[in-house]
PDB file of C-alpha atoms and ligand atoms in Angstrom:
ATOM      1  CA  UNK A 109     -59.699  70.906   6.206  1.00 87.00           C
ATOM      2  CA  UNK A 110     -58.537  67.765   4.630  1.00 94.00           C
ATOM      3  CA  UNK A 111     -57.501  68.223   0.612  1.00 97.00           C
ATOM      4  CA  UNK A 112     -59.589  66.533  -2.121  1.00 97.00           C
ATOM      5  CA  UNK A 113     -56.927  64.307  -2.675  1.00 98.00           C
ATOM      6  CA  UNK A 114     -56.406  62.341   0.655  1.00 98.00           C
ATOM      7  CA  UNK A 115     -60.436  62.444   1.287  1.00 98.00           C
ATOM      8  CA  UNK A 116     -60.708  60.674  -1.969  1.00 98.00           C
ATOM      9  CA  UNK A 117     -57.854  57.960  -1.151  1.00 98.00           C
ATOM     10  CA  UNK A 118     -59.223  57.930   2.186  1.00 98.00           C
ATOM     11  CA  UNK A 119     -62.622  57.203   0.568  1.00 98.00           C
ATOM     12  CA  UNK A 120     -61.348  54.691  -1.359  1.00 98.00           C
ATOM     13  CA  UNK A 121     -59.115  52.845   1.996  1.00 98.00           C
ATOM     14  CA  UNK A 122     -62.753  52.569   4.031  1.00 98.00           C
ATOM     15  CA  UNK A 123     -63.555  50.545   1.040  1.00 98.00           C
ATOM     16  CA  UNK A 124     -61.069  48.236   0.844  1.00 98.00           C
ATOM     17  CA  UNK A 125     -61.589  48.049   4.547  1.00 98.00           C
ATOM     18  CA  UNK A 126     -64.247  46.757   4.253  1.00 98.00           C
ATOM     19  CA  UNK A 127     -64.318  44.261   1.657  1.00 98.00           C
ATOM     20  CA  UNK A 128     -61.429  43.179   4.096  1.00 98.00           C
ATOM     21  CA  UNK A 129     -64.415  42.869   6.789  1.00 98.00           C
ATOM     22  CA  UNK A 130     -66.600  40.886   4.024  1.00 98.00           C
ATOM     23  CA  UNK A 131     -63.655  38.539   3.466  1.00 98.00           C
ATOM     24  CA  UNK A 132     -62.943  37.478   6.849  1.00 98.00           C
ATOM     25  CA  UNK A 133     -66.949  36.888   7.036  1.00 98.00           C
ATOM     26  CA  UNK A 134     -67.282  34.776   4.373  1.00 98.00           C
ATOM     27  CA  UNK A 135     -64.523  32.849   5.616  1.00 98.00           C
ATOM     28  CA  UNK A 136     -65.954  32.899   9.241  1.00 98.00           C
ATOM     29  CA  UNK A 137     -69.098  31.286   7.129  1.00 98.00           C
ATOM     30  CA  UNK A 138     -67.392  28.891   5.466  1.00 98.00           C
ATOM     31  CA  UNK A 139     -65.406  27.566   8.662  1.00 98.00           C
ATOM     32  CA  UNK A 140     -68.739  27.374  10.274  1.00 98.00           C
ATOM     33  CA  UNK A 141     -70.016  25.061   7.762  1.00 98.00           C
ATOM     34  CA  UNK A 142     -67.054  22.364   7.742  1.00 97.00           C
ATOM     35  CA  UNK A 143     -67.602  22.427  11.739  1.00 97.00           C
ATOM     36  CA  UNK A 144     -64.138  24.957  12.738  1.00 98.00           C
ATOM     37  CA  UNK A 145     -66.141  26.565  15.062  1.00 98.00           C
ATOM     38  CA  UNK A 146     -63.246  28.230  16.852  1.00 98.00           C
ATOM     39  CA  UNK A 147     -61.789  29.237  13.123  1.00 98.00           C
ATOM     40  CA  UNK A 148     -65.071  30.892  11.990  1.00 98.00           C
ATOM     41  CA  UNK A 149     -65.123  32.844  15.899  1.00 98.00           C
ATOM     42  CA  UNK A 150     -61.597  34.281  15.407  1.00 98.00           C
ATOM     43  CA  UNK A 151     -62.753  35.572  11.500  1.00 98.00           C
ATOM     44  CA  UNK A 152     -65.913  36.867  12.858  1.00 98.00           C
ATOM     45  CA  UNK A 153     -63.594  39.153  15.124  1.00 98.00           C
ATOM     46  CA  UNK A 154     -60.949  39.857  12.586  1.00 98.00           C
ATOM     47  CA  UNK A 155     -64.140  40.859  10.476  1.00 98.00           C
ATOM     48  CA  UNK A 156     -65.561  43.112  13.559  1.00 98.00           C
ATOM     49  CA  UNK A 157     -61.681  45.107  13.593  1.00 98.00           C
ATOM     50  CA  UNK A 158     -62.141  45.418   9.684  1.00 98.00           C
ATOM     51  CA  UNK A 159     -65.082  47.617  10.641  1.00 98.00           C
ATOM     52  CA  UNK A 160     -63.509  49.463  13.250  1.00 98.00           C
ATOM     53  CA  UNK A 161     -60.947  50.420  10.765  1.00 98.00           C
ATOM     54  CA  UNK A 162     -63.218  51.529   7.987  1.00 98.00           C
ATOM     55  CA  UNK A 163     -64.986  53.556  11.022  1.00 98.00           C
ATOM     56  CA  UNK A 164     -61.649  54.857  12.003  1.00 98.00           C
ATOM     57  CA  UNK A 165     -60.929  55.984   8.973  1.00 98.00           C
ATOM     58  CA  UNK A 166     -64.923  57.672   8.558  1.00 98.00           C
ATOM     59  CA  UNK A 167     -64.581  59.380  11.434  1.00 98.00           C
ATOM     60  CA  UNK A 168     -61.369  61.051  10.688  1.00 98.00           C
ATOM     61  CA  UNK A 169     -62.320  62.321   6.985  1.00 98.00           C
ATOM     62  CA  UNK A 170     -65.349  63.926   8.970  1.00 98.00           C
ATOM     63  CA  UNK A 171     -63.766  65.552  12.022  1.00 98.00           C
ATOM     64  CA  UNK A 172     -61.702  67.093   8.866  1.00 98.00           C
ATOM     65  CA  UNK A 173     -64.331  68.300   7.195  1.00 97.00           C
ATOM     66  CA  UNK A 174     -64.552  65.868   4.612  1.00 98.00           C
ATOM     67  CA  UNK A 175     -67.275  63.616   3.135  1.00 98.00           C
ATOM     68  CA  UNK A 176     -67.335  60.065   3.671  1.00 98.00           C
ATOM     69  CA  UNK A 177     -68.800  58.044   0.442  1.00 98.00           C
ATOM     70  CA  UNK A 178     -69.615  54.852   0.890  1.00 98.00           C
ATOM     71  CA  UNK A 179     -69.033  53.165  -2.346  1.00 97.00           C
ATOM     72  CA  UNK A 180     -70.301  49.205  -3.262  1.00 98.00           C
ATOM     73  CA  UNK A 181     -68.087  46.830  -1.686  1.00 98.00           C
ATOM     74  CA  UNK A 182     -66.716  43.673  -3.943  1.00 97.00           C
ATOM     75  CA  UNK A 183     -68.481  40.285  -3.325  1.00 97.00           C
ATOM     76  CA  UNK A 184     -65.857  38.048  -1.321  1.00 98.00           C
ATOM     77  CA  UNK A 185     -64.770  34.754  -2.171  1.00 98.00           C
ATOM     78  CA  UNK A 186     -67.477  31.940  -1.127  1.00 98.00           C
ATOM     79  CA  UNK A 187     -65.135  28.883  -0.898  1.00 98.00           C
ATOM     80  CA  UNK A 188     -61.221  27.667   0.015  1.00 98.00           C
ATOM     81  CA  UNK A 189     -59.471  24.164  -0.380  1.00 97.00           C
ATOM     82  CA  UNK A 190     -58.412  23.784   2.989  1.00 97.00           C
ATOM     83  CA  UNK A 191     -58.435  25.988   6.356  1.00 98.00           C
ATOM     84  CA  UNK A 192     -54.634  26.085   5.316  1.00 98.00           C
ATOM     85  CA  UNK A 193     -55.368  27.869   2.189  1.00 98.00           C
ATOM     86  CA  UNK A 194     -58.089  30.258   3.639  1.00 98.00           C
ATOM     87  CA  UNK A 195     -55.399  31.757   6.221  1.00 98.00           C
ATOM     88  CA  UNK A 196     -52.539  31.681   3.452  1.00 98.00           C
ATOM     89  CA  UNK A 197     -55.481  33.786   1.710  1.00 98.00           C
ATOM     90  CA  UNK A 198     -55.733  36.208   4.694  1.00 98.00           C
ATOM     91  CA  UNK A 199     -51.863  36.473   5.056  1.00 98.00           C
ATOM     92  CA  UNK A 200     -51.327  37.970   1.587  1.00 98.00           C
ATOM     93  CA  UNK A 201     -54.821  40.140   1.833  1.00 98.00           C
ATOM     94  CA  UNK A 202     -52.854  41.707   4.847  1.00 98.00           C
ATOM     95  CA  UNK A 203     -50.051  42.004   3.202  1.00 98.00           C
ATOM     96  CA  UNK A 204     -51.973  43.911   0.064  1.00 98.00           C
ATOM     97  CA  UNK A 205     -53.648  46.482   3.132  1.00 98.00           C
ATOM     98  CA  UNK A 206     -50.187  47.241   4.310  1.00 98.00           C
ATOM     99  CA  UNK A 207     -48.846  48.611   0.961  1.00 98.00           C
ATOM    100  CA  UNK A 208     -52.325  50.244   0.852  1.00 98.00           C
ATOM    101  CA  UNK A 209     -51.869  51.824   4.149  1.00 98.00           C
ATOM    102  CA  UNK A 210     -48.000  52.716   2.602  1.00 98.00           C
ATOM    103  CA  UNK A 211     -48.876  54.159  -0.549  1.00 98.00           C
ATOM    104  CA  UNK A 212     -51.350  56.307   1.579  1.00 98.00           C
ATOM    105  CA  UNK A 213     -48.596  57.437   4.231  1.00 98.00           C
ATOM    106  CA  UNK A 214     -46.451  58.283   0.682  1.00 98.00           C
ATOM    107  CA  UNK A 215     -49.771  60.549  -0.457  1.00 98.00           C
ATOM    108  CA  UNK A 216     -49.769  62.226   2.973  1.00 98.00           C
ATOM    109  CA  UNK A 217     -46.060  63.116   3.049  1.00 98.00           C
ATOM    110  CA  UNK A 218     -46.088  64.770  -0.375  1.00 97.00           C
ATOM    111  CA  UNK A 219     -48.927  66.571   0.779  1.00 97.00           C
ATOM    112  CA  UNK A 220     -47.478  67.525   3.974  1.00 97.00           C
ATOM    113  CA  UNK A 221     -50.143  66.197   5.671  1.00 98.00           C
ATOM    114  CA  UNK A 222     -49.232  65.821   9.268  1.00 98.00           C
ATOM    115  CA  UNK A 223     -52.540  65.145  10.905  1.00 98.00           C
ATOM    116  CA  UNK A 224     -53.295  62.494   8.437  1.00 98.00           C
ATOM    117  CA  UNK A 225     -49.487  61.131   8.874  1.00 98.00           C
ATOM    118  CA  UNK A 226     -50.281  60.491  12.676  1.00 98.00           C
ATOM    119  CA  UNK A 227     -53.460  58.471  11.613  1.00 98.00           C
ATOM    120  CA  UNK A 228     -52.136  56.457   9.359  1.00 98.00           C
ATOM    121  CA  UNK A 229     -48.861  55.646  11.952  1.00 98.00           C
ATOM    122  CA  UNK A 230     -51.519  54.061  13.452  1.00 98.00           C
ATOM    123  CA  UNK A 231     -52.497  51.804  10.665  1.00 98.00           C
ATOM    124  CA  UNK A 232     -48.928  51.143   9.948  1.00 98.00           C
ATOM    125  CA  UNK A 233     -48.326  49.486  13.865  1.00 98.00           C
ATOM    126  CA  UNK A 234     -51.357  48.004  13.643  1.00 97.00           C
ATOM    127  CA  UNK A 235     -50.593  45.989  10.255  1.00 98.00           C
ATOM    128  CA  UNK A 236     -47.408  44.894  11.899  1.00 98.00           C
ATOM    129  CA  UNK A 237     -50.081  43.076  14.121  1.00 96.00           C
ATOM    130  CA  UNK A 238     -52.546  41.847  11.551  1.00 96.00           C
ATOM    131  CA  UNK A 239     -49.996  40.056   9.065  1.00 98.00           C
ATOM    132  CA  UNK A 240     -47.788  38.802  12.634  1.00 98.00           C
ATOM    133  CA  UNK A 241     -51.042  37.072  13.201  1.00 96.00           C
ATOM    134  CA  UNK A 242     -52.181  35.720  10.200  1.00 98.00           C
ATOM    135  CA  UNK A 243     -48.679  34.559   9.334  1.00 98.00           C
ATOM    136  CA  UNK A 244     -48.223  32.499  12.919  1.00 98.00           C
ATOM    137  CA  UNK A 245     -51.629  30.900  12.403  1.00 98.00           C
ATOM    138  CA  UNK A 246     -50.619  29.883   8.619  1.00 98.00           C
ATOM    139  CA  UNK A 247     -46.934  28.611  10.499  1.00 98.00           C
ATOM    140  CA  UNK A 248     -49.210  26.542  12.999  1.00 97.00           C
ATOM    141  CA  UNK A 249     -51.117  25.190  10.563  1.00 97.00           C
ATOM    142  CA  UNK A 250     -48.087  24.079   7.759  1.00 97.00           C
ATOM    143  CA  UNK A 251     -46.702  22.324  11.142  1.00 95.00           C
ATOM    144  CA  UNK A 252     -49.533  20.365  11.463  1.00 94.00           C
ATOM    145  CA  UNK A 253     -49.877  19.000   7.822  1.00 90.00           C
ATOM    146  CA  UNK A 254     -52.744  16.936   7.663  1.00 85.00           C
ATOM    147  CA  UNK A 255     -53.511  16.119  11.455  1.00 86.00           C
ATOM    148  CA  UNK A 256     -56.684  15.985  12.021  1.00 92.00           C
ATOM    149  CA  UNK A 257     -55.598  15.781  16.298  1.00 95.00           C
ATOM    150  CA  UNK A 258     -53.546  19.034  15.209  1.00 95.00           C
ATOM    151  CA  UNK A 259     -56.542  21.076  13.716  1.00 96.00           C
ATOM    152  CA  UNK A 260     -58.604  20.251  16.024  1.00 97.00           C
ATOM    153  CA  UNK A 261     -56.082  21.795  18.778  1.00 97.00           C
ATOM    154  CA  UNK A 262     -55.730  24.950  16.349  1.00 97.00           C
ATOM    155  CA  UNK A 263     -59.861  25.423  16.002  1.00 98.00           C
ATOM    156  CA  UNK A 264     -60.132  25.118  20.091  1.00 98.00           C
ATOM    157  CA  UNK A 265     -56.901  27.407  20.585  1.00 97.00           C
ATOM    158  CA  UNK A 266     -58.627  30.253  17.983  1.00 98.00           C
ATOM    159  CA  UNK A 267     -61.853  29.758  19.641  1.00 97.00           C
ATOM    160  CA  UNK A 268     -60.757  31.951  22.312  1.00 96.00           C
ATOM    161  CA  UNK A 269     -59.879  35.115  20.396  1.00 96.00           C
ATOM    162  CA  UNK A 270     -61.060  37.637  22.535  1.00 94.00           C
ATOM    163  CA  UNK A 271     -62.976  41.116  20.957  1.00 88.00           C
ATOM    164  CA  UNK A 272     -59.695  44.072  21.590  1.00 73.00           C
TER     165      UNK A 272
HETATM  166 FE1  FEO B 318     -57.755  46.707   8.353  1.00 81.77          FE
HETATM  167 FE2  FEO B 318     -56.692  43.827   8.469  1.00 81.77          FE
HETATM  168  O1  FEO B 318     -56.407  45.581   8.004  1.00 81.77           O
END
């Protein structure tokens, strides 16, 4: 049986997982619309893996014996200056779910909460991944400046994110 206390931060992590998912949509929207196909593909997967978190997460809390509430999720940001700024956006977002997913391990320790410690190890490997990403893709595109040749090469080259 999992304690009130980590079922309710738990709770509270599917959220933010998926206003994370509703981010990465809108952004997948907005690249659509100024023509980065391959830009608004790649955030249409990140946004599918925000999901699969949140799931993650649901299905744990209930093979514990816990309740999953699903609470409103936060309307996302519509609009960014530049596809540089959208990713810098992303970057720090993943670095905000990491000390989420760090605070949480913290919770689970004081509790002496082994099962959910081996969960969230999980999470903590995979946010290694998601700001390594983010953060080459912001790299790539600082490189390029202005380019419009050097977007262009970026769009195509995220255009073939595959689904994990
Ligand atoms: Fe679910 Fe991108 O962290």
């Amino acid at each position: 049986m999992i304690s009130k206390k980590i079922e309710d931060a738990i709770n509270d992590q599917i959220n933010a997982e998926l206003y994370s998912a509703y981010i990465y949509l809108s952004m997948s929207s907005w690249f659509d619309s100024a023509n980065l196909k391959g830009m608004s593909h790649w955030m249409g997967i990140q946004a599918k893996e925000e999901v699969e978190h949140a799931m993650k997460f649901a299905g744990y809390v209930m093979e514990r014996g816990g309740r999953v509430l699903y609470k409103a999720v936060e309307g996302p940001e519509t609009e960014w200056t530049s596809p540089l700024e959208a990713f810098k956006v992303a970057y720090e977002h993943e670095k905000y779910v990491t000390r989420r997913i760090n605070d949480l391990m913290d919770l689970a320790v004081a509790e002496k909460d082994y099962a959910s410690q081996a969960l969230l190890q999980w999470f903590v490997s995979e946010q290694v991944e998601e700001e390594a990403n983010a953060d080459e893709i912001v790299s790539k595109l600082e490189m390029i400046g202005e380019g419009k040749h050097g977007l262009l090469m970026i769009d195509r080259e995220l255009g073939g994110r595959e689904d994990d």
